Coordinates of C-alpha atoms and ligand atoms in Angstrom, one line a residue:
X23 CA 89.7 107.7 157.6
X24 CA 91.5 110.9 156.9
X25 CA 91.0 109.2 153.0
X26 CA 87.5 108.8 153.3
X27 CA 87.0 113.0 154.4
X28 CA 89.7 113.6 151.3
X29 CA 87.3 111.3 149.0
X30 CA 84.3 113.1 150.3
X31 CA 85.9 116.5 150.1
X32 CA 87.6 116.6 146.7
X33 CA 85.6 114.2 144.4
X34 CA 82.5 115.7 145.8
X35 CA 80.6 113.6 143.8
X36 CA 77.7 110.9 143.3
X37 CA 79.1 107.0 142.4
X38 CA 76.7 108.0 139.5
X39 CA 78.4 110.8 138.6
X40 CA 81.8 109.9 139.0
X41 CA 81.0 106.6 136.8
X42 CA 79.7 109.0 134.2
X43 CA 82.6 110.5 133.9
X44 CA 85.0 107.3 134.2
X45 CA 82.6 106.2 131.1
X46 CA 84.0 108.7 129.0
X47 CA 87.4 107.9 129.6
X48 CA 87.4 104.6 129.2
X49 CA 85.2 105.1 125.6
X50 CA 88.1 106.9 124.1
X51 CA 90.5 103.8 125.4
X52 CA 89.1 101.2 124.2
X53 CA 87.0 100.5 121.5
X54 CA 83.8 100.8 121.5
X55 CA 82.9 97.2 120.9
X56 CA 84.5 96.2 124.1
X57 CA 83.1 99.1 125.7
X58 CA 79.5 98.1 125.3
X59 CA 80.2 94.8 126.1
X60 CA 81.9 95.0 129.2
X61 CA 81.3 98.6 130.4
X62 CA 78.0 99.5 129.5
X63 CA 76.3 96.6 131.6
X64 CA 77.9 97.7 135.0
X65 CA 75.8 100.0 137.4
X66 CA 78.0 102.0 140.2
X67 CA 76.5 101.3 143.5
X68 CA 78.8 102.8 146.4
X69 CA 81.5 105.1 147.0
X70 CA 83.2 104.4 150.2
X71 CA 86.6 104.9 151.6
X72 CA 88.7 105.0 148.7
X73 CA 86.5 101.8 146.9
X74 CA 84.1 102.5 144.1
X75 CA 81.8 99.4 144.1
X76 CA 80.3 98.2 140.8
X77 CA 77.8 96.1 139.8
X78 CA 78.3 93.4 137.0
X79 CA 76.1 91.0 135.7
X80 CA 77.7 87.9 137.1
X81 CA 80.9 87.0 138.1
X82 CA 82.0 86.6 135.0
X83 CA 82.3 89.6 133.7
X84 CA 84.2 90.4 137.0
X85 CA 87.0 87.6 136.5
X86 CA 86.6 89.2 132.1
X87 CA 87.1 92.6 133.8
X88 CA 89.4 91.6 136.5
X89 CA 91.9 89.9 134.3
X90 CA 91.5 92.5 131.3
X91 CA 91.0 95.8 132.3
X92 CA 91.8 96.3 135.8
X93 CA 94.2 98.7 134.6
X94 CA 92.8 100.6 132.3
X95 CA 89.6 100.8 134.4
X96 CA 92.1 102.2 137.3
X97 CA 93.9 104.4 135.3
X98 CA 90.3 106.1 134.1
X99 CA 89.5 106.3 138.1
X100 CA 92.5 108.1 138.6
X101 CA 92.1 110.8 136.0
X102 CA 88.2 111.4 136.7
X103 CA 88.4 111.5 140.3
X104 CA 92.2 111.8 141.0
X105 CA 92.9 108.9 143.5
X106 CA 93.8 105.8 143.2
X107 CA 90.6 104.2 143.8
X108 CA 90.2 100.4 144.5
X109 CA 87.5 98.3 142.9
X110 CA 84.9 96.1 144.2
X111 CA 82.4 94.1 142.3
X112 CA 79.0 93.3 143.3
X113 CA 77.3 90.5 141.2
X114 CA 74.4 92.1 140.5
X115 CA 71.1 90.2 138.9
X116 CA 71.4 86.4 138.2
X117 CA 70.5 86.8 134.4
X118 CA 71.3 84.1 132.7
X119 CA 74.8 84.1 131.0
X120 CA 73.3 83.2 127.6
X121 CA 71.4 86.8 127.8
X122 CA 74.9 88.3 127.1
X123 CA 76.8 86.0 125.3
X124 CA 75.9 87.3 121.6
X125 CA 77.6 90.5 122.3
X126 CA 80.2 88.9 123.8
X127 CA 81.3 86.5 121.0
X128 CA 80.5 89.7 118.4
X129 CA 83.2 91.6 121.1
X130 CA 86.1 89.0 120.4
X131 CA 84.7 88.0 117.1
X132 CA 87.5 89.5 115.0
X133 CA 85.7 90.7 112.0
X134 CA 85.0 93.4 109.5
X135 CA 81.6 94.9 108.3
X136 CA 81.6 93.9 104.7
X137 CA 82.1 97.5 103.3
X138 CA 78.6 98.3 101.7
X139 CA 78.8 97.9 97.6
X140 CA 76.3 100.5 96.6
X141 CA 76.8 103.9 98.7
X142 CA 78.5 106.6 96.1
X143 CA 78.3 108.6 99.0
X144 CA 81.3 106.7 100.7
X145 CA 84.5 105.6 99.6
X146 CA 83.4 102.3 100.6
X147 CA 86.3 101.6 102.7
X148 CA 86.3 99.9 105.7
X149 CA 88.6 101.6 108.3
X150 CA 89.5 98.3 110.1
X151 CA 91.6 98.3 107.3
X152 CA 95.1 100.2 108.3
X153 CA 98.7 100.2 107.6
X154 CA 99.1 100.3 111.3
X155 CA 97.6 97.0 111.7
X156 CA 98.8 95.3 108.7
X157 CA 101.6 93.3 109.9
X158 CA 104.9 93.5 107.6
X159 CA 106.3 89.5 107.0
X160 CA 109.0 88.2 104.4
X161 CA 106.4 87.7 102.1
X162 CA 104.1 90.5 101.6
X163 CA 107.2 93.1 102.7
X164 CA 107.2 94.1 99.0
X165 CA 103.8 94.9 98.1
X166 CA 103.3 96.5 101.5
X167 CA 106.0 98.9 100.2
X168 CA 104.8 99.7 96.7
X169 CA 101.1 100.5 98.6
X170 CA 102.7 102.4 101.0
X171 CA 104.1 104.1 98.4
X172 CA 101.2 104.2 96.1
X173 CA 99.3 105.7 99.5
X174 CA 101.5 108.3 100.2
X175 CA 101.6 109.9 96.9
X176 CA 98.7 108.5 94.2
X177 CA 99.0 108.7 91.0
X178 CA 102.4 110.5 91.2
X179 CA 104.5 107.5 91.3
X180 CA 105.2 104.8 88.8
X181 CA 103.4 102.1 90.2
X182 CA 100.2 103.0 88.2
X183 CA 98.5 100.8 88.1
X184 CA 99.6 99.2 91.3
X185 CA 98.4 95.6 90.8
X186 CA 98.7 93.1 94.1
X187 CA 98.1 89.2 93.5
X188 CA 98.5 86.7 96.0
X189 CA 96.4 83.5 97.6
X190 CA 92.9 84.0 99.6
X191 CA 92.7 85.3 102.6
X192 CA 96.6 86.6 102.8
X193 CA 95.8 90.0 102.8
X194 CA 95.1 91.8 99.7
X195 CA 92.0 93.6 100.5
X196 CA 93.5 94.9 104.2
X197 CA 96.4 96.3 102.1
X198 CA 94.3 98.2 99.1
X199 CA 91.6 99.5 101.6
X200 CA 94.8 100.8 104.0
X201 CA 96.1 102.4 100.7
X202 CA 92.6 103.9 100.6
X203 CA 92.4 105.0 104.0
X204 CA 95.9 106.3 104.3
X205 CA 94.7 108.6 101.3
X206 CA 91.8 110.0 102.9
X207 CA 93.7 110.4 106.1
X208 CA 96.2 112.7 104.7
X209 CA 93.5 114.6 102.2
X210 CA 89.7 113.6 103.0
X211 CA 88.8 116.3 100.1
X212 CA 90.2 113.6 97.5
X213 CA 87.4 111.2 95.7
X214 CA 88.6 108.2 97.0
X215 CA 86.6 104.5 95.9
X216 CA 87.0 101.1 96.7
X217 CA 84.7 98.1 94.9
X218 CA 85.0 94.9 93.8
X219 CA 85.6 93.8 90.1
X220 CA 81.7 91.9 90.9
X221 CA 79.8 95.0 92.1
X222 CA 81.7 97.5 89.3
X223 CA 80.1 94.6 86.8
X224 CA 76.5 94.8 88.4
X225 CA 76.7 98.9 88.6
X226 CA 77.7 98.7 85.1
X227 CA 74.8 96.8 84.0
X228 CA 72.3 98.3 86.3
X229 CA 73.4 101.7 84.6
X230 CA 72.8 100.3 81.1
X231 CA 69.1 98.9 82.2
X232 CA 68.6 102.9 84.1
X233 CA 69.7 104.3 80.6
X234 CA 72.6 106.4 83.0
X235 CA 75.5 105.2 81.5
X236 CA 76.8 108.6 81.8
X237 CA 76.7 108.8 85.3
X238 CA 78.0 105.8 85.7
X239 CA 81.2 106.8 83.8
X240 CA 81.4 110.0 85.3
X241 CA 81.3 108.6 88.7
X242 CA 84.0 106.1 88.0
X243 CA 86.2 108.7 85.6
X244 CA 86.4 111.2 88.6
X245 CA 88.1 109.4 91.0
X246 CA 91.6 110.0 92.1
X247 CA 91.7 106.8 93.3
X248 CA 89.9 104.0 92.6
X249 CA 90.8 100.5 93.6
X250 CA 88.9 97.1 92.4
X251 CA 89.6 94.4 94.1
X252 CA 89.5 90.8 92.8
X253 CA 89.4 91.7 88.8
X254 CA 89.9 87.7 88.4
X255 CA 86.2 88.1 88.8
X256 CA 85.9 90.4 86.4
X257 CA 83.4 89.8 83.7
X258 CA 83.7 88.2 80.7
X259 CA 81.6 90.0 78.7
X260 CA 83.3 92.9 76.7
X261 CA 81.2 95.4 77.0
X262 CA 82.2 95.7 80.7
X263 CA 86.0 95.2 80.2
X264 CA 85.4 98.3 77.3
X265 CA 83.5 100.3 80.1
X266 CA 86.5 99.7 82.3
X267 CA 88.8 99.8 79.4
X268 CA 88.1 103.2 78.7
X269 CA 87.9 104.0 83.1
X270 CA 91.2 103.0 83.2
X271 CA 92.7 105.3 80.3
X272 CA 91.1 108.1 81.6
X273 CA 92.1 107.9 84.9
X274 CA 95.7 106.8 83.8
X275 CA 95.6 110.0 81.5
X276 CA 94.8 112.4 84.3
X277 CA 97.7 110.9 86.8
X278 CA 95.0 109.6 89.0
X279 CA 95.7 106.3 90.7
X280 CA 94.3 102.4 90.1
X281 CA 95.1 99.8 92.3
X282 CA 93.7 96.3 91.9
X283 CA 93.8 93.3 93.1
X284 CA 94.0 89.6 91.9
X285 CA 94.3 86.2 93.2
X286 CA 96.6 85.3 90.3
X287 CA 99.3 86.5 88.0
X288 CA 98.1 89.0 85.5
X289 CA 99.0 87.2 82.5
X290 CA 97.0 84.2 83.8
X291 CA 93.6 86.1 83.9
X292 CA 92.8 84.7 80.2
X293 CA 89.4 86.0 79.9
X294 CA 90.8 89.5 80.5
X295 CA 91.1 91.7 76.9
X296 CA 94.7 91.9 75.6
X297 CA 94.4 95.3 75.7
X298 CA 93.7 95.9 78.7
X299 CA 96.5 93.1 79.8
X300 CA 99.0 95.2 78.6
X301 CA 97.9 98.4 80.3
X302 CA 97.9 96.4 83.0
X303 CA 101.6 96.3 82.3
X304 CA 102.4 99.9 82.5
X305 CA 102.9 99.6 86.4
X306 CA 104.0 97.6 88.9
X307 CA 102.8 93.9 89.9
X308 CA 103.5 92.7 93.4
X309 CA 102.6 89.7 95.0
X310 CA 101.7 88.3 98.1
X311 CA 103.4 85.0 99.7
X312 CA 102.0 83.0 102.3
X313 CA 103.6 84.3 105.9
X314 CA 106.5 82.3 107.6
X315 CA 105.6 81.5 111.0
X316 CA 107.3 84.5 112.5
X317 CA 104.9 86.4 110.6
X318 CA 101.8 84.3 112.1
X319 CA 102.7 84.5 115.5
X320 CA 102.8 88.4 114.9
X321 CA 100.0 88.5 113.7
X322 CA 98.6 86.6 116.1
X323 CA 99.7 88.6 118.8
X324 CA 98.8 91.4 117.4
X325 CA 95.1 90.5 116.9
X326 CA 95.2 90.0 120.3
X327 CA 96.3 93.5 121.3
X328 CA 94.0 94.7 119.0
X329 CA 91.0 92.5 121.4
X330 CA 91.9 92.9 124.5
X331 CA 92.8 89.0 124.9
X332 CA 95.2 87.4 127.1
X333 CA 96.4 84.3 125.7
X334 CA 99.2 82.2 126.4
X335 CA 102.4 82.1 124.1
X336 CA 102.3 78.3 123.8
X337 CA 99.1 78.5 122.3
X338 CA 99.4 81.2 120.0
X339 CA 102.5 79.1 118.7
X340 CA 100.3 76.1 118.5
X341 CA 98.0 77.9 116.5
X342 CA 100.7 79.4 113.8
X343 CA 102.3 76.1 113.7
X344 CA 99.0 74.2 113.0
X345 CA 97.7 76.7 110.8
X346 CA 99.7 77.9 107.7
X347 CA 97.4 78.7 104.9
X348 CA 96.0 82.1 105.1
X349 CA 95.8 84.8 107.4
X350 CA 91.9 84.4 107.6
X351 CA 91.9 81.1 109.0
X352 CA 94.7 82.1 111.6
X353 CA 91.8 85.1 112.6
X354 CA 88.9 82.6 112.8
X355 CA 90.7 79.9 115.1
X356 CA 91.3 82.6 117.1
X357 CA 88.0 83.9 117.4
X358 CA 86.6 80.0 118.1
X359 CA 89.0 79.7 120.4
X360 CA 87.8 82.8 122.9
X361 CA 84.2 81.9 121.7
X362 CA 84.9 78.4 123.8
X363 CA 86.9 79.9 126.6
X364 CA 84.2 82.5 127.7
X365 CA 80.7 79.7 127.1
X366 CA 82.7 77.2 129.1
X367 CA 84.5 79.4 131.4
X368 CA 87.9 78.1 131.2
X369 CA 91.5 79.4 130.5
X370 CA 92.2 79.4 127.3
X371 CA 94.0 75.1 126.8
X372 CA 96.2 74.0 124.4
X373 CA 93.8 71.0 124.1
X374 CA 91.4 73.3 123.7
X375 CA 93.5 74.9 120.6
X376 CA 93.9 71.6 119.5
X377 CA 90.5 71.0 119.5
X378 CA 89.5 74.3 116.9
X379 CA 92.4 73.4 115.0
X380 CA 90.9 70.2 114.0
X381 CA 87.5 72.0 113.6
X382 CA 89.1 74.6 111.0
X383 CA 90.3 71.0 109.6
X384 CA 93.4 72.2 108.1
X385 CA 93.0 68.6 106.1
X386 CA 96.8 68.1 105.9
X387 CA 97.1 64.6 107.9
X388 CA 95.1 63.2 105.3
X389 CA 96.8 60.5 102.9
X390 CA 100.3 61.5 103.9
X391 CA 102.3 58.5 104.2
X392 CA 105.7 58.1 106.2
X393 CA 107.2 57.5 103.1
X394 CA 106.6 61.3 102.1
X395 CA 107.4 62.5 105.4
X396 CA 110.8 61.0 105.4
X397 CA 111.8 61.6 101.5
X398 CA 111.2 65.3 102.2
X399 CA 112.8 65.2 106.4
X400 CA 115.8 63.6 104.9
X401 CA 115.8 66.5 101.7
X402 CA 115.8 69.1 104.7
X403 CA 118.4 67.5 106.9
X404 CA 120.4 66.6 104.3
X405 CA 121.0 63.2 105.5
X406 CA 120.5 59.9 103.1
X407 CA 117.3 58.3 103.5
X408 CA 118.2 54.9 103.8
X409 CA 119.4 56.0 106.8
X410 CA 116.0 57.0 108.7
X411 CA 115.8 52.7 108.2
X412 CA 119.4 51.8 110.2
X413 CA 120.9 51.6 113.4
X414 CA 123.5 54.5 113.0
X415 CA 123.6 56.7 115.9
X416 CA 124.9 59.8 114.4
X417 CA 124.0 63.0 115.8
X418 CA 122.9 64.4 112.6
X419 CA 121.3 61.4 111.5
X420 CA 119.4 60.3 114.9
X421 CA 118.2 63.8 114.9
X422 CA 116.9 63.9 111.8
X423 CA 114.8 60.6 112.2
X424 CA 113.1 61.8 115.3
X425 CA 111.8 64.6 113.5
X426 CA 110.7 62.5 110.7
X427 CA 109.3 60.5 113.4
X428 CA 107.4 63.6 114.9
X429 CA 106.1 64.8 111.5
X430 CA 105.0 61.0 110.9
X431 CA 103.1 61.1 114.5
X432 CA 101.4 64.3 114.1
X433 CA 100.6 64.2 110.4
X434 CA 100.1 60.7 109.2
X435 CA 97.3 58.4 110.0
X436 CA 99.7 55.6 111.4
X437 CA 99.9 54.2 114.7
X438 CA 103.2 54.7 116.9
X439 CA 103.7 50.9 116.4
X440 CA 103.6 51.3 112.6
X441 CA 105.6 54.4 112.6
X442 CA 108.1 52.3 114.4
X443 CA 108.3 50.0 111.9
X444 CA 108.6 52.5 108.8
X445 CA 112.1 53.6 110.6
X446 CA 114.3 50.0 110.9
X447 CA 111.7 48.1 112.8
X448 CA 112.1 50.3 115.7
X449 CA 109.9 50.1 118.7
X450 CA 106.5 52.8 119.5
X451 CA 107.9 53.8 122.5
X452 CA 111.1 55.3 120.5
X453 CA 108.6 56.8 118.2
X454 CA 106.9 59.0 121.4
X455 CA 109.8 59.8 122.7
X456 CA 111.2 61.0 119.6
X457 CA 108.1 63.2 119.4
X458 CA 108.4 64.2 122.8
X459 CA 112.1 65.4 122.5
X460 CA 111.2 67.6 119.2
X461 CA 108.0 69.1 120.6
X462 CA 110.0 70.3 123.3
X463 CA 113.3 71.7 121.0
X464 CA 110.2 73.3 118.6
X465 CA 109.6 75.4 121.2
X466 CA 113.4 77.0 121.5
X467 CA 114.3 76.7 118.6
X468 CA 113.3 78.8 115.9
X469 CA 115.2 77.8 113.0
X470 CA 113.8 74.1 113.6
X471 CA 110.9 75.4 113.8
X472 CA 110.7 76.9 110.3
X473 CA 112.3 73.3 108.9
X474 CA 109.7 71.9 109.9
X475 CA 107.5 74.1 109.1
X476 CA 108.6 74.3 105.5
X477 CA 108.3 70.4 105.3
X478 CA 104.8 70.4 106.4
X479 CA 104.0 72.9 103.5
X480 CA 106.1 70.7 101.4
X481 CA 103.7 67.7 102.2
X482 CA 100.5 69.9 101.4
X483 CA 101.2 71.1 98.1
X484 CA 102.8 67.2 97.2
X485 CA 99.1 66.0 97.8
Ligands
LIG19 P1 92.5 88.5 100.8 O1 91.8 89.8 100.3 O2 93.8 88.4 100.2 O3 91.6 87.3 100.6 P2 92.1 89.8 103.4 O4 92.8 91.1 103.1 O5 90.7 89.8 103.4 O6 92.7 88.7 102.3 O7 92.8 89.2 104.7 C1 92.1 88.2 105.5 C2 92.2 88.6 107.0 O8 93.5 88.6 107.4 C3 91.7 90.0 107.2 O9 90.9 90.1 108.4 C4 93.0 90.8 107.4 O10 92.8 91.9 108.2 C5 93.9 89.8 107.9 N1 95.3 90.1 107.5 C6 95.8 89.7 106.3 N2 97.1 90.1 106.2 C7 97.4 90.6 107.4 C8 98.6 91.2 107.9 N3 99.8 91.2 107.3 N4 98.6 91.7 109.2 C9 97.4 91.6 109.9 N5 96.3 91.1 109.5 C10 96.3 90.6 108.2
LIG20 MG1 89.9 90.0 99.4

């Protein structure tokens, strides 16, 4: 009781009011996506005792709450009315679930506004786009370093212009707009732009059908940085790669910075102008590999962070081990993945995993044939293949065979009973076990892990 006088005495204030405030706090913690989704729907009822009851929309969003926030919403109680207040929800209306479910999915849905091709006013950037969240592997560790680098000090290093290739979807347009935010972080007074190789083709020709050429090259020649990203798009027809041709010199003249991207090596963009090839050459080329599966589960994890989701380890491994093209696809199965959990109500399943995995139909069990799967197991381990076929029991070699059995169970078509047969005639119930035993040593062990690993990217690109 003496609490509830204390309460009453010192926070001296309405639940209204002291909600109000806890609003603000928890809009500078979190961002505001997840604020409006989860925050801005609950009413304060009651302050009694040292309780603050709220009301929620369903239960739902009290277990969402309960299980995400319950810390940060009691951390914001203790700075706006300095207890340690505890919560209780009240399920408030009985609106349907469906009546919140868009903003929901468009909460965890991890994705960017496409960055808006046509405003001069802006740099164009998207400020998703960060160094802070761009998550350092093996193989982009390079070109993150020349950006860095690039970012820190455009046009005054000798990476200009900085040119990053790599696949779709493995992250060159994070790191040129986080070379273009970084800039603008550090001096916002620079002219800072960020297009595509498309949109500078369609400004370009809009400007000659305006008769305002001029202002077209103005804009584009008074950048200190300017970054194009995918120039294998650029067009063909030379009076655009002249425009640009003559862009680039100018900036490259005045130390101001280029950066562009490609989704090949430079020397393989044909229908580019030999000129402007070997200008291209002046600076530095760096590309961008696919990431090892440390790398995915980082980034995994770190997308999770970033969304305020809570999913289990075994999963997120699942996910990087299933899905090893791009970075993209890794970000979509994630989103699928919550989209499922919160319409059906469940904790998040590895069958469920399984389940979006199939969905983003990584098509790699396609065609492969045990044959495959054991030339390139028995490459890895180093062990003849002949002897996947016979009886011998050596460590080395019996290990070797159940993980060309496991590879043969989870990627090939084939029945247990036929995988048996492809390894000396051998029986199904070896075959599970075999697949039960590496599962299991996947799991600890990270240098199998990436064996295996490697041998399923092996099998995709032999297809
Ligand atoms: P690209 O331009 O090469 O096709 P993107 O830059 O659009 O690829 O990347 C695809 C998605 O993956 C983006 O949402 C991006 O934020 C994310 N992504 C790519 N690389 C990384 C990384 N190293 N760390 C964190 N997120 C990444
Ligand atoms: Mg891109």
């Amino acid at each position: 009781m003496q609490r509830k006088s204390n309460l009453a005495e010192n926070i001296l204030t309405t639940p209204k009011e002291l909600w109000e405030r806890t609003s603000e706090v928890l809009k500078e913690t979190i961002n505001p996506r997840s604020y409006q989704t989860w925050f801005a729907p609950i009413q304060p009822l009651d302050l009694t005792d040292s309780t603050i009851i709220l009301g929620v929309p369903n239960k739902f969003f009290q277990e969402w709450i309960d299980n995400h926030y319950t810390k940060i919403l009691k951390n914001a109680l203790i700075q706006t009315s300095g207890y340690s207040l505890s919560v209780q929800f009240k399920v408030l209306d009985n609106k349907p679930f469906s009546a919140y479910t868009d903003n929901i999915i468009n909460d965890i849905e991890i994705k960017h506004t496409p960055a808006s091709d046509r405003d001069f006013s802006s740099s164009n950037l998207n400020s998703n786009y960060t160094f802070d969240n761009f998550i350092i592997g093996d193989g982009n560790k390079f070109a993150q370093a020349a950006a860095w680098a690039v970012s820190e000090s455009p046009g005054n290093t000798n990476y200009n212009p900085l040119i990053i290739y790599g696949g779709t979807g493995l992250g060159k347009t994070h790191l040129i707009q986080a070379i273009g935010n970084n800039v603008l972080r550090r001096s916002n007074n620079l002219k800072v732009y960020y297009t595509s190789s498309e949109s500078f083709t369609s400004h370009f020709i809009t400007s000659i059908q305006q008769n305002n050429v001029i202002e077209f090259s103005n804009f584009y020649r008074s950048c200190d940085l300017l970054m194009i990203d995918d120039i294998q798009f650029f067009s063909n027809k030379g009076k655009t790669q002249e425009e640009f041709f003559h862009t680039f010199n100018a900036l490259h003249q005045n130390k101001k910075q280029i950066v562009l991207t490609s989704d090949r090596p430079v020397n393989e963009l044909s229908f580019l102008e030999e000129r402007l090839i070997s200008r291209f050459k002046w600076g530095l080329v760096a590309d961008i590999q696919p990431p090892d599966l440390e790398t995915r589960i980082a980034i995994l994890q770190s997308k999770c962070e970033e969304n305020n989701l809570q999913i289990p380890n075994d999963i997120i491994d699942y996910l990087a081990v299933n899905l090893t093209h791009n970075i993209r696809e890794l970000e979509g199965a994630l989103t699928r993945l919550m989209a499922q959990v919160l319409l059906t109500h469940t904790e998040p399943t590895l069958e469920l995993a399984q389940k979006v995995v199939t969905e983003i139909g990584q098509p790699i069990s396609k065609g492969i044939t045990i044959d495959q799967i054991i030339q390139l197991t028995s490459k890895a381990f180093d062990v003849p293949q002949e002897s996947f076929m016979k009886k011998s029991r050596t460590k080395d070699i019996a290990f070797a065979r159940q993980v060309a059995m496991y590879l043969s169970k989870e990627l090939s078509k084939f029945s247990t009973t036929t995988i048996g047969l492809h390894f000396g005639g051998r029986d199904h119930s070896t075959v599970i076990y075999a697949h039960k035993v590496i599962e299991g040593q996947i799991k600890i062990d990270a240098i199998l892990r990436n064996k295996i690993e490697e041998i399923k990217r092996m099998l995709q690109y032999s297809r």
